[in-house]
CSV table of C-alpha atoms and ligand atoms in Angstrom, one decimal:
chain,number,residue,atom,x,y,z
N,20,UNK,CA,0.0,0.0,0.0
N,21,UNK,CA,1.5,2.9,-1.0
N,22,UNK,CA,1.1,6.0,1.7
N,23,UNK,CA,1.5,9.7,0.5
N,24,UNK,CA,3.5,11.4,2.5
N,25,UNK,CA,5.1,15.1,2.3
N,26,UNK,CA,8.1,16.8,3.9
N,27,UNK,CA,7.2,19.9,5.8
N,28,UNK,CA,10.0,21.7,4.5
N,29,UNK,CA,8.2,25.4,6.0
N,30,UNK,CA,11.8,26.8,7.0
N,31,UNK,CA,13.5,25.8,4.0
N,32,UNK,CA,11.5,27.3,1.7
N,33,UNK,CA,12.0,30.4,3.7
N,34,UNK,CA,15.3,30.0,3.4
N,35,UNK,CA,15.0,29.4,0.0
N,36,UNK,CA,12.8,32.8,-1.2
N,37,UNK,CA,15.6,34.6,0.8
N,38,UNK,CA,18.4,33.0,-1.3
N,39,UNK,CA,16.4,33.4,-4.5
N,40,UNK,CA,16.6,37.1,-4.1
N,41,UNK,CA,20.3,37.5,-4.0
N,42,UNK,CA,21.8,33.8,-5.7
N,43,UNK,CA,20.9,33.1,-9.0
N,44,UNK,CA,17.9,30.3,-8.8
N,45,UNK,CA,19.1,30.2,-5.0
N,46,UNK,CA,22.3,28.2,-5.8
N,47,UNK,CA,26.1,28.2,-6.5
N,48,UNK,CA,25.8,25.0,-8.6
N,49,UNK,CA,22.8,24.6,-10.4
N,50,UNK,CA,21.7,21.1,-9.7
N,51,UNK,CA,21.4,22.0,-6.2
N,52,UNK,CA,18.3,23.8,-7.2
N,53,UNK,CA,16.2,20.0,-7.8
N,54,UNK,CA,15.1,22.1,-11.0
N,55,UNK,CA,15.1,18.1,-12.5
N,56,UNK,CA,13.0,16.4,-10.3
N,57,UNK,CA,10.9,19.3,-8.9
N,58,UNK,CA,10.2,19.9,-5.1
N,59,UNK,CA,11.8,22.2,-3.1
N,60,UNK,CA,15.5,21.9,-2.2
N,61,UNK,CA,15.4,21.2,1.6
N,62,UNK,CA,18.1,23.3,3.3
N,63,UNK,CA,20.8,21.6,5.2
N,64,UNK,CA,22.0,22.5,8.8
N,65,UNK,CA,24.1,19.8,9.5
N,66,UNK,CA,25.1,15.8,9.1
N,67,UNK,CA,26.5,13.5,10.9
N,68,UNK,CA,27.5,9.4,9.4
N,69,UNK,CA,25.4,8.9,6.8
N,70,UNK,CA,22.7,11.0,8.1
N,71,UNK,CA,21.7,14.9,6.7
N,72,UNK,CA,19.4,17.0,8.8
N,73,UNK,CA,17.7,20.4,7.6
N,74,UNK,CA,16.4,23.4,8.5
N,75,UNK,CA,13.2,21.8,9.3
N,76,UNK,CA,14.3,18.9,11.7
N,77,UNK,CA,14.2,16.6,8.9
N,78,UNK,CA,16.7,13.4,8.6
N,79,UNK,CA,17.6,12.1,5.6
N,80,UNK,CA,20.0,9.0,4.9
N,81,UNK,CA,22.4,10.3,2.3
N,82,UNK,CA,22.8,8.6,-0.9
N,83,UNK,CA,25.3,11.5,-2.8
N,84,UNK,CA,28.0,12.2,-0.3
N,85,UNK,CA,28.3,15.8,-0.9
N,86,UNK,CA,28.4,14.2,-4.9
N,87,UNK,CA,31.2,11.9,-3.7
N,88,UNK,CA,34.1,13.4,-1.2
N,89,UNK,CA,32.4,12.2,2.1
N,90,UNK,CA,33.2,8.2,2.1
N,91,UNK,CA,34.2,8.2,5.4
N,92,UNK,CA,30.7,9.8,6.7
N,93,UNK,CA,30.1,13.1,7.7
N,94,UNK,CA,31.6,14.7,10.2
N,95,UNK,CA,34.3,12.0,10.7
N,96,UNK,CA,36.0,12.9,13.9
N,97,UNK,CA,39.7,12.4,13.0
N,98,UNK,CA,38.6,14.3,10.0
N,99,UNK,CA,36.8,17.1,11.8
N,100,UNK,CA,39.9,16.9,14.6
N,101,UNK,CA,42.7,17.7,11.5
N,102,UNK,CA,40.5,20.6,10.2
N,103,UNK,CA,40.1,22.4,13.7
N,104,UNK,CA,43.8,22.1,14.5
N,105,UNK,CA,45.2,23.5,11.2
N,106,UNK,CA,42.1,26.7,11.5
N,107,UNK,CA,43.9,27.1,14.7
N,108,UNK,CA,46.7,27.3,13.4
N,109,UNK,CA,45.9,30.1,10.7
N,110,UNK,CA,43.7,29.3,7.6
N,111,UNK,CA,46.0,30.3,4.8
N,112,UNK,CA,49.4,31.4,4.6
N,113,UNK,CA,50.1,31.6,1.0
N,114,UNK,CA,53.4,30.2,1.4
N,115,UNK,CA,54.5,26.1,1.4
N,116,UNK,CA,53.9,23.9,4.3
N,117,UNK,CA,55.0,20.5,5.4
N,118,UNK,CA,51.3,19.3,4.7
N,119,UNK,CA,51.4,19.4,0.7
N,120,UNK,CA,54.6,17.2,0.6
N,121,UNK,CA,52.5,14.7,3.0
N,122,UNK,CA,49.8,14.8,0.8
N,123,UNK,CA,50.8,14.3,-2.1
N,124,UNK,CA,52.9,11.2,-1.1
N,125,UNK,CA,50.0,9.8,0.2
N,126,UNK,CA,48.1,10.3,-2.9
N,127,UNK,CA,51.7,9.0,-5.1
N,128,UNK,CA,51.6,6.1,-3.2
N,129,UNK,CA,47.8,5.2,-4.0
N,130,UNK,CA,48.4,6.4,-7.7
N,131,UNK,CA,52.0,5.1,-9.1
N,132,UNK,CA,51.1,6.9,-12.9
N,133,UNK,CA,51.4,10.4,-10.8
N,134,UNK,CA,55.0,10.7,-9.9
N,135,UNK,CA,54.5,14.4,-9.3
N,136,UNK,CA,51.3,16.5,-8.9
N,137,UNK,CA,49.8,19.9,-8.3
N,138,UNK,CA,47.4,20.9,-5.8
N,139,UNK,CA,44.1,23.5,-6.9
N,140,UNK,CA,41.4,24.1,-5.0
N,141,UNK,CA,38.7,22.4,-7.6
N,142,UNK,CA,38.4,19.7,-10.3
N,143,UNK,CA,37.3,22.0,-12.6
N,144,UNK,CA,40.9,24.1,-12.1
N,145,UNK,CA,42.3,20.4,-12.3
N,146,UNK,CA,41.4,19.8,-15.7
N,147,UNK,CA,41.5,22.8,-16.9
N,148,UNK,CA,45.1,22.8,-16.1
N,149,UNK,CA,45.9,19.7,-17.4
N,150,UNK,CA,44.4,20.7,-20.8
N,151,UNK,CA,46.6,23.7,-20.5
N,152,UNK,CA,49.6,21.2,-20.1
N,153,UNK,CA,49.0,18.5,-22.5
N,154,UNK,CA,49.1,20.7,-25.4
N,155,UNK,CA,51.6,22.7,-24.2
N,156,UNK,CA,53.9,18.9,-24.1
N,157,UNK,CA,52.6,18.1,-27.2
N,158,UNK,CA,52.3,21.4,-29.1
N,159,UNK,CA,48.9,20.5,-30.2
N,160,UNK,CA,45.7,22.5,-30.0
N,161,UNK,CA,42.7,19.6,-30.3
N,162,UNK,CA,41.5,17.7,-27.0
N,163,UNK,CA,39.3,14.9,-27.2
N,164,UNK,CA,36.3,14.2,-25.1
N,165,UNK,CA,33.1,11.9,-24.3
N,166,UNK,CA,29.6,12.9,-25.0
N,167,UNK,CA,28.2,12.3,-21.0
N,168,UNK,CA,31.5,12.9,-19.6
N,169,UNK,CA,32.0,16.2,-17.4
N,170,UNK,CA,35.1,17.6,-16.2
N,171,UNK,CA,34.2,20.6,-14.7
N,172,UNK,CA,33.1,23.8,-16.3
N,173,UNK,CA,36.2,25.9,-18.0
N,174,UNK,CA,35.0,26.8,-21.8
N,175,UNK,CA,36.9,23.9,-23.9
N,176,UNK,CA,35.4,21.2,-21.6
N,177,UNK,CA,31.4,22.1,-21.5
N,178,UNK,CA,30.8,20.3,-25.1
N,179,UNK,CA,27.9,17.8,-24.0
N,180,UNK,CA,29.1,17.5,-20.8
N,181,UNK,CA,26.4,15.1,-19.4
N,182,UNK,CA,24.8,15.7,-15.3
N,183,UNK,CA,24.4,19.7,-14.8
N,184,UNK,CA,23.9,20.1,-19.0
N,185,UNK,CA,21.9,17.1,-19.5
N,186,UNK,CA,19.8,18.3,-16.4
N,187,UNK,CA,18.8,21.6,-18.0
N,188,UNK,CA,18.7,20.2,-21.3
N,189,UNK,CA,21.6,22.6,-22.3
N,190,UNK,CA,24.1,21.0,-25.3
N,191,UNK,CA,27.2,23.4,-24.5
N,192,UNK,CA,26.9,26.8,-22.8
N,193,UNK,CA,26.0,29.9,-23.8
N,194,UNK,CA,29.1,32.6,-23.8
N,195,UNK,CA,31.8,29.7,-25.1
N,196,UNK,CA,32.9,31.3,-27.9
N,197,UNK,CA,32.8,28.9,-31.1
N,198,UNK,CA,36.7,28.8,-31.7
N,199,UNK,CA,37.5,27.3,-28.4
N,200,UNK,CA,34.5,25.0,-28.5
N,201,UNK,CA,36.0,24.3,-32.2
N,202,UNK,CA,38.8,22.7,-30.7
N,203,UNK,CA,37.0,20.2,-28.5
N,204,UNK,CA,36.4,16.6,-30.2
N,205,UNK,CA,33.5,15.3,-28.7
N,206,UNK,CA,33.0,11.6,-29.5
N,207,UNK,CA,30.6,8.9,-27.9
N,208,UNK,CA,31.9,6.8,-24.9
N,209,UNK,CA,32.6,3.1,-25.5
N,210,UNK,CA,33.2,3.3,-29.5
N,211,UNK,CA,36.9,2.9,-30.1
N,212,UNK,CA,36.2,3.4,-33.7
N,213,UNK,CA,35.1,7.0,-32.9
N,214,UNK,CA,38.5,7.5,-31.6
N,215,UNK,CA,40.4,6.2,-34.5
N,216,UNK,CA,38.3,8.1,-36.8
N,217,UNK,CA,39.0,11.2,-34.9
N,218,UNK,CA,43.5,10.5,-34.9
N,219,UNK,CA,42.7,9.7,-38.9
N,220,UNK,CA,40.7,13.1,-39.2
N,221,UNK,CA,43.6,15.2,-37.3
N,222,UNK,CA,46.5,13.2,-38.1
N,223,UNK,CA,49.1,15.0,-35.5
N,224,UNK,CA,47.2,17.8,-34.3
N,225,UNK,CA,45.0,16.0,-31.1
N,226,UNK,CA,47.2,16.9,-27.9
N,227,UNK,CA,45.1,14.7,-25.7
N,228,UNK,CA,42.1,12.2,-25.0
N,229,UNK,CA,40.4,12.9,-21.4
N,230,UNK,CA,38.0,10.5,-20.1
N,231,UNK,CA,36.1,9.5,-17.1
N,232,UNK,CA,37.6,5.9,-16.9
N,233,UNK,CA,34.3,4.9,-15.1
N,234,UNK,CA,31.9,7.9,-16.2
N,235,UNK,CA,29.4,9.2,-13.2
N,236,UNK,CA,28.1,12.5,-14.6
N,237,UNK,CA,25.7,10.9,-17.2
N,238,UNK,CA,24.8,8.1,-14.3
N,239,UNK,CA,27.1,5.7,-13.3
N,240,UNK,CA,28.6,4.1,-17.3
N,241,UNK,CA,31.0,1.0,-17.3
N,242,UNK,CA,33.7,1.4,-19.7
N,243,UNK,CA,33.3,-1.9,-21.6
N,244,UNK,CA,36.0,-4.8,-21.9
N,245,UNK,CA,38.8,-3.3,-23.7
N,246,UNK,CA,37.8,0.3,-23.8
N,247,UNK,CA,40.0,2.5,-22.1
N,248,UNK,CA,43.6,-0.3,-23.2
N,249,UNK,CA,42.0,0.7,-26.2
N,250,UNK,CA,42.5,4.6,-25.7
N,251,UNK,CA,45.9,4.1,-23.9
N,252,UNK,CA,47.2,2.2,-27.4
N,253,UNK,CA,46.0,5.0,-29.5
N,254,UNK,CA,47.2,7.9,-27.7
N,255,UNK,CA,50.7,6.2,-27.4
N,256,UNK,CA,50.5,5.5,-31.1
N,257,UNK,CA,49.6,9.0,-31.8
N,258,UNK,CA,51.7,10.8,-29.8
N,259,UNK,CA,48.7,12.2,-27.7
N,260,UNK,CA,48.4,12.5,-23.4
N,261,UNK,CA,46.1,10.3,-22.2
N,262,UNK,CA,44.1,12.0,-18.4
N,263,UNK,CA,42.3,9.8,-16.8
N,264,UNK,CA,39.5,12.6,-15.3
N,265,UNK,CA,39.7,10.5,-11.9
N,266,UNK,CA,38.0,13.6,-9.5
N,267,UNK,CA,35.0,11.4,-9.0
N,268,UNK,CA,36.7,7.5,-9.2
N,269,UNK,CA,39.9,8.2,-7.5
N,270,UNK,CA,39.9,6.4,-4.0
N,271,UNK,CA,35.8,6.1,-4.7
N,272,UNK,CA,36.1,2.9,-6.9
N,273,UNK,CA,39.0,1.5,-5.6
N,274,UNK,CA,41.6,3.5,-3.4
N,275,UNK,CA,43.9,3.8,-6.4
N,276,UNK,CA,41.3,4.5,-8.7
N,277,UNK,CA,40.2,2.7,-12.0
N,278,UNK,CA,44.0,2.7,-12.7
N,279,UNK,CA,44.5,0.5,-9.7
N,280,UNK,CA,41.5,-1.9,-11.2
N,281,UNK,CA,43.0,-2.0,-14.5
N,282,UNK,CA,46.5,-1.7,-14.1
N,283,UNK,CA,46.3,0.7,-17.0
N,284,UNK,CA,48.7,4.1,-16.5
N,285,UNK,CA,47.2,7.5,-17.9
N,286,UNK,CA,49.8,10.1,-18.9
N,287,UNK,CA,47.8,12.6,-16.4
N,288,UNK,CA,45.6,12.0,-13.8
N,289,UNK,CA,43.0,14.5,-12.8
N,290,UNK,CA,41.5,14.6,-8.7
N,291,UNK,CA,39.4,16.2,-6.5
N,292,UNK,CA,36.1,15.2,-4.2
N,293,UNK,CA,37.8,12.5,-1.7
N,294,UNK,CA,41.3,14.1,-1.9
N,295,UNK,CA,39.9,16.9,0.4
N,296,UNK,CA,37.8,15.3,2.7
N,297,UNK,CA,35.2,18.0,2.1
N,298,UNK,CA,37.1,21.2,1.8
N,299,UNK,CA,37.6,22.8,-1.9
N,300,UNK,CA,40.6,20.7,-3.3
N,301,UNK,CA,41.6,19.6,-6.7
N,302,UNK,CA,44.8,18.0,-8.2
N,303,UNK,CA,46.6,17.6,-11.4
N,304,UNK,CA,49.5,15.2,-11.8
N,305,UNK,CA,51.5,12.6,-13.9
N,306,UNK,CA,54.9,12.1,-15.2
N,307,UNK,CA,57.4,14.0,-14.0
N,308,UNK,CA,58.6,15.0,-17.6
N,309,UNK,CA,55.4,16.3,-18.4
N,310,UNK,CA,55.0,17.8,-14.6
N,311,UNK,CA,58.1,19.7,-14.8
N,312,UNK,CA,56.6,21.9,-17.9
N,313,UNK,CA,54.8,24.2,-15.1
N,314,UNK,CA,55.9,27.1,-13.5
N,315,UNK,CA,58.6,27.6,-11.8
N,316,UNK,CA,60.4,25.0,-13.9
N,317,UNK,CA,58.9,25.4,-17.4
N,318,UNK,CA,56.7,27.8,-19.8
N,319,UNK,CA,53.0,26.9,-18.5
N,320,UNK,CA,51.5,29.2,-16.0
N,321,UNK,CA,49.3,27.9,-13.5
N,322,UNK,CA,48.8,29.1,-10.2
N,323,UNK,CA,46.3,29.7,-6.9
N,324,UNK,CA,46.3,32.0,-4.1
N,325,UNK,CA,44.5,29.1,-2.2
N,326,UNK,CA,46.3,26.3,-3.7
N,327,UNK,CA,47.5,24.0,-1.0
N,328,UNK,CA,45.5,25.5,1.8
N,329,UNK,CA,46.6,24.4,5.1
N,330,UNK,CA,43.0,23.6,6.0
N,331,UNK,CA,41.9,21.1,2.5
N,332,UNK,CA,45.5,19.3,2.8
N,333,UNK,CA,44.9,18.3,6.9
N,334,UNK,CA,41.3,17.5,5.8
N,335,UNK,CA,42.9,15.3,2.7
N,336,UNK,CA,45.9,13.9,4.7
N,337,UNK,CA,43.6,13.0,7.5
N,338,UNK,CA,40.2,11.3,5.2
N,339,UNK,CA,43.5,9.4,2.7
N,340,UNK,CA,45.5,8.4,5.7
N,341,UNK,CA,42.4,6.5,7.5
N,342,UNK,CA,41.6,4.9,3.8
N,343,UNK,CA,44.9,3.6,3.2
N,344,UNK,CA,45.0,2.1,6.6
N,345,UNK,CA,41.9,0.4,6.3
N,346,UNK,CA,42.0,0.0,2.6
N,347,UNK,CA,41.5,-3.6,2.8
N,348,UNK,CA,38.5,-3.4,5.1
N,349,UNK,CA,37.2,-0.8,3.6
N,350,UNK,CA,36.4,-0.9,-0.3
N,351,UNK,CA,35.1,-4.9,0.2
N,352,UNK,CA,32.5,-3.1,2.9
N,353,UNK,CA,31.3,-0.1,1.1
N,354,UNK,CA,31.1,-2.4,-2.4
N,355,UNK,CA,28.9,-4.7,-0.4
N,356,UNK,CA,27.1,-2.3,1.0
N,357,UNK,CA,26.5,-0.7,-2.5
N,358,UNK,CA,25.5,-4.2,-4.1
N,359,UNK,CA,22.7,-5.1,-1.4
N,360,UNK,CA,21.6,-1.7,-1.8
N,361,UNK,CA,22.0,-0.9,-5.6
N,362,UNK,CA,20.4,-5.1,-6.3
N,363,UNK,CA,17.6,-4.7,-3.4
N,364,UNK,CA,16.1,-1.8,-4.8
N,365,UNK,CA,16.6,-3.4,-8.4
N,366,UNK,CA,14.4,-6.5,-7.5
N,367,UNK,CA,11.8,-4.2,-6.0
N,368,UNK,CA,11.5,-2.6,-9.4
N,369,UNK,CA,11.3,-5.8,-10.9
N,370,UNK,CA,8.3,-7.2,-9.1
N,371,UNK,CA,6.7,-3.9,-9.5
N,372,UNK,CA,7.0,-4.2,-13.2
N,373,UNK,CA,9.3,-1.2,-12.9
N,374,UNK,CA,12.3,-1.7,-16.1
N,375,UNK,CA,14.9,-0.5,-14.3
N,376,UNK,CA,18.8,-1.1,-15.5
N,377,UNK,CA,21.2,-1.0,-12.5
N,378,UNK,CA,25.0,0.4,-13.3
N,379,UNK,CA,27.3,0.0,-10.8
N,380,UNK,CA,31.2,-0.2,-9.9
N,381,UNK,CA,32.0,-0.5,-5.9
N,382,UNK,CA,30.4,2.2,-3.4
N,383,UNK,CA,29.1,4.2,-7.0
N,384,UNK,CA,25.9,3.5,-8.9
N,385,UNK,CA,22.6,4.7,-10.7
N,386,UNK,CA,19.3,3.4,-11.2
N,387,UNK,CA,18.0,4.2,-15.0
N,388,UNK,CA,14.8,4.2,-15.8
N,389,UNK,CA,14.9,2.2,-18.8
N,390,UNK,CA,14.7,-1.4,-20.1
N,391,UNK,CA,18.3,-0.3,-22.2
N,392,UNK,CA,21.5,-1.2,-21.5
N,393,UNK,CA,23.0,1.9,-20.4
N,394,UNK,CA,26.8,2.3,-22.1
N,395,UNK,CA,26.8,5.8,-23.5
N,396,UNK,CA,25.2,9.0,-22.9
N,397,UNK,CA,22.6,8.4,-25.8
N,398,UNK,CA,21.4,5.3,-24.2
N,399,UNK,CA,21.3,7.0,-20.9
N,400,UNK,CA,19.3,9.6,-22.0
N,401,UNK,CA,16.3,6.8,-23.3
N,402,UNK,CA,15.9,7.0,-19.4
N,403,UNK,CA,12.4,7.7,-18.5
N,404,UNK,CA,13.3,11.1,-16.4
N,405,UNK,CA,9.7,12.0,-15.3
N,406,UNK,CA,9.4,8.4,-13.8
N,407,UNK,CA,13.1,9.1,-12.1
N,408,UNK,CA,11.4,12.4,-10.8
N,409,UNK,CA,8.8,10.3,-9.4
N,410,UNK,CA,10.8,8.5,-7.6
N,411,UNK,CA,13.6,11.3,-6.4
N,412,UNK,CA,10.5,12.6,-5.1
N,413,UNK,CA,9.1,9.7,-3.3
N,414,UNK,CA,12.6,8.4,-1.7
N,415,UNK,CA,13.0,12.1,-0.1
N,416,UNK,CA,9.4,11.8,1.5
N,417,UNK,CA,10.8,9.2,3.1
N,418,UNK,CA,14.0,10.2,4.3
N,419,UNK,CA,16.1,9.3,1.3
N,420,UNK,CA,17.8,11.4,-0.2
N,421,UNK,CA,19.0,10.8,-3.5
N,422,UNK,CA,21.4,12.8,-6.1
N,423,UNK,CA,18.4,14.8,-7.7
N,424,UNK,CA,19.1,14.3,-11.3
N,425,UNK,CA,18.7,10.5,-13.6
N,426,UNK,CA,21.9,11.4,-14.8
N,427,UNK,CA,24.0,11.7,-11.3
N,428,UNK,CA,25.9,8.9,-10.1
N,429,UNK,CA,24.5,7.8,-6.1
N,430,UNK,CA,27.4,7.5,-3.2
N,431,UNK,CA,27.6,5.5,0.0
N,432,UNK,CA,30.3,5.2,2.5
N,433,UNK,CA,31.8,3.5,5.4
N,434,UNK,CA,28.5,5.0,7.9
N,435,UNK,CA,26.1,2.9,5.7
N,436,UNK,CA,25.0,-0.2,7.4
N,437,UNK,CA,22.9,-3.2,6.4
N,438,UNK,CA,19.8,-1.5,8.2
N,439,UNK,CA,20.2,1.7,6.2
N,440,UNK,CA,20.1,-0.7,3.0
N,441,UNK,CA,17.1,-2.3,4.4
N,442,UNK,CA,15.4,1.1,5.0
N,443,UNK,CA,16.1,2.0,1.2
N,444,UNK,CA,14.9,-0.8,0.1
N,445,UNK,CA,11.6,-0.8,1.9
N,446,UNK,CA,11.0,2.8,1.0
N,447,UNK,CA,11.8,2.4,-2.9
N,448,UNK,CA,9.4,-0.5,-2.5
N,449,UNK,CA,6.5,1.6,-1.5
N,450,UNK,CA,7.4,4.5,-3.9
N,451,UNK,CA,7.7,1.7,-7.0
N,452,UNK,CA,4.0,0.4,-5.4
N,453,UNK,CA,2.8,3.9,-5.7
N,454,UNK,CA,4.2,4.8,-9.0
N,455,UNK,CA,2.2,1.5,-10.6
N,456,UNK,CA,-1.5,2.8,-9.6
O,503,PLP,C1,33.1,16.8,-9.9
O,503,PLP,C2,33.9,16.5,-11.2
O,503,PLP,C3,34.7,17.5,-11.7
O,503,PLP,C4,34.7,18.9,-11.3
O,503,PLP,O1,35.1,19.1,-10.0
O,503,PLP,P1,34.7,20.5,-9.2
O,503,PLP,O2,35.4,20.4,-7.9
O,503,PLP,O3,33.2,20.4,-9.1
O,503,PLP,O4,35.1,21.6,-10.0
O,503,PLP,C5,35.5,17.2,-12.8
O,503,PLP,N1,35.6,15.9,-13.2
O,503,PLP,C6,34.8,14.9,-12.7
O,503,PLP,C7,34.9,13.6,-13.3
O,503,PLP,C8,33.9,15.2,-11.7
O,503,PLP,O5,33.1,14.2,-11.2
């Protein structure tokens, strides 16, 4: 029986009207504002494990992590304990601290492709920068990307960049002028034959290929057998870079990332989300040849008043060091975790009569709406969106709350327990109920 239910969300909305008057749509990242799934946006307060509360007294279990950084719950004590100490010990100092060295040979350790790196304070400044350095190394202008994929918002990178875009409906963006956009290949995901096309088409002139190695921001899309040894063969052949866009992946899939599940080494790796436990951090890193192009030591300017801030590295050194301790443990308990969740709520669509197509690698997953296999960002989009609305809807009635767009990847971490799944599972039960009458 399915029972109607409705948040009082009477603060919020306050909240809200104020925010509307003085943020664009009431956000500073546009999916925020539910604009997808319809509703109002409840307004958080605070969160604790896997648990969100809002301005209302509401709890909700928490199904997108803060769209992936918070694996280790929120509000993880050693975590909150490294943040407090470096604030105390001034927030910035624009000047080098012991705590980026420590970082970053926690995250060389995880990642043996990055022999050195660079810290930002975004993944979109990541990639950008990256871009910046793989044609400067190559002294070619074309990149290469994925229809689906999204790595962040700088001009060259918005062509059909899946999640925010796909949300809105939006192909590119308006105010990218054509001749940058021009320079951006934008191919489908999973078709090697694409990618060959493209080499044959600028013979010499691509600088580099960037992918999501497991894509999240069309929905969570599997690279298929072969795929991405497929794009590390061409761009050696071809003399291109290949980045491995691994802000969302890295120490989310595996703690190494999709390069620690395939064994396969990227020319550049791209991070950001986990790395800073929460606070704004990005990185960009690789060979050391290529690495050693950046200012001081070579011709490409990058740089951040931020960058490094003593407050994102403790956050980062404090969330990586408790992974790779427990790495082990860990990843085998949030990719259980995800599987009872990600398969319960499957069969529950399936006795509903419900199609539903389940994509999934370790604690990172999406339910489509759709009878399709879902490999690319055309098949993704044969989601039924109005029916994922539905259900967005339904779950958060119920104290589920779930990235609010079909084409967001869902999160869990280490604070999810086998009750939480049962929970979910119970609740998308009575939503799926509702949803057949
Ligand atoms: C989130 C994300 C980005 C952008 O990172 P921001 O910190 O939001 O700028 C880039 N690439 C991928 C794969 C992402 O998931």
């Amino acid at each position: 029986m399915a029972t109607t239910r409705s948040l009082t969300l009477t603060r919020s909305n306050q909240l809200r009207q104020r925010a509307e008057r003085l943020l664009p749509g009431g956000v500073d990242s546009p999916v925020r504002a539910f604009r997808a799934v319809g509703g109002e946006p409840p307004f958080l307060t605070r969160a604790e494990g896997a648990y969100l509360y809002d301005a209302d007294g509401n709890r909700y279990l928490d199904y997108f992590g803060s769209w992936g950084p918070m694996i280790l719950g929120h509000a993880f004590p050693p975590v909150v304990e490294a943040i407090q100490k470096a604030a105390a010990a001034s927030a910035s100092f624009g000047a080098s601290t012991a705590a980026e060295a420590d970082l970053a040979e926690l995250v060389t350790r995880a990642v043996p492709s990055i022999e050195k790196l660079r810290f930002v304070s975004s993944g979109t400044e990541a990639t950008m920068s990256a871009l910046r350095l793989a044609r400067a190394f190559t002294g070619r202008n074309y990149i290469v990307k994925f229809e689906g994929c999204y790595h962040g918002h700088s001009d060259g990178l918005l062509a059909k960049a899946g999640s925010g875009l796909a949300t809105f409906g939006i192909p590119g963006s308006a105010g990218v002028p054509e001749q940058i956009a021009q320079l951006t290949l934008t191919l489908p995901y999973n078709d090697v034959a694409a990618v060959e096309a493209a080499f044959a088409a600028h013979k010499n002139e691509i600088a580099c290929v960037i992918v999501e190695p497991v894509a999240g921001n069309m929905g969570c899309v599997l690279p298929e057998p072969g795929y991405l040894q497929a794009l590390r063969d061409i761009t050696a052949r071809e003399g291109a870079l290949l980045i491995f866009d691994e802000v969302m992946t890295g120490f989310r899939v595996a703690y190494g990332g999709v390069q620690e599940l395939t064994q396969i080494r990227p020319d550049l790796t791209t991070l950001g989300k986990i790395i800073g436990g929460g606070l704004p951090v990005g990185a960009f890193g690789g060979r050391a040849e290529i690495m050693d192009k950046l200012a001081p030591l070579g011709p490409v300017y990058q740089a951040g008043t931020l960058s490094g801030n003593p407050l994102a590295m403790a956050a980062g050194i404090a969330t990586l060091s408790h992974l790779e301790k427990n790495r082990e443990s860990i990843y085998e308990q949030i990719d259980n975790t995800a599987a009872a969740v990600a398969n319960g709520v499957a069969s529950a669509a399936a006795s509903a009569g419900i199609p539903l197509t389940t994509n999934r690698q370790g604690a990172m997953f999406t339910w489509f709406f759709t009878a399709n296999p879902v490999r690319d960002f055309a098949s993704a989009e044969s989601a039924d969106t109005k029916r994922f609305a539905t259900f967005h809807r339904g779950m958060l009635d119920r104290g589920i709350w779930l990235p609010p767009s079909q084409f967001e990847a869902a999160f869990l971490g280490t604070a999810h327990t086998q009750d939480h799944v049962d929970q979910t599972i119970a609740a998308a039960r009575e939503v799926f109920t509702g949803m057949q009458e």
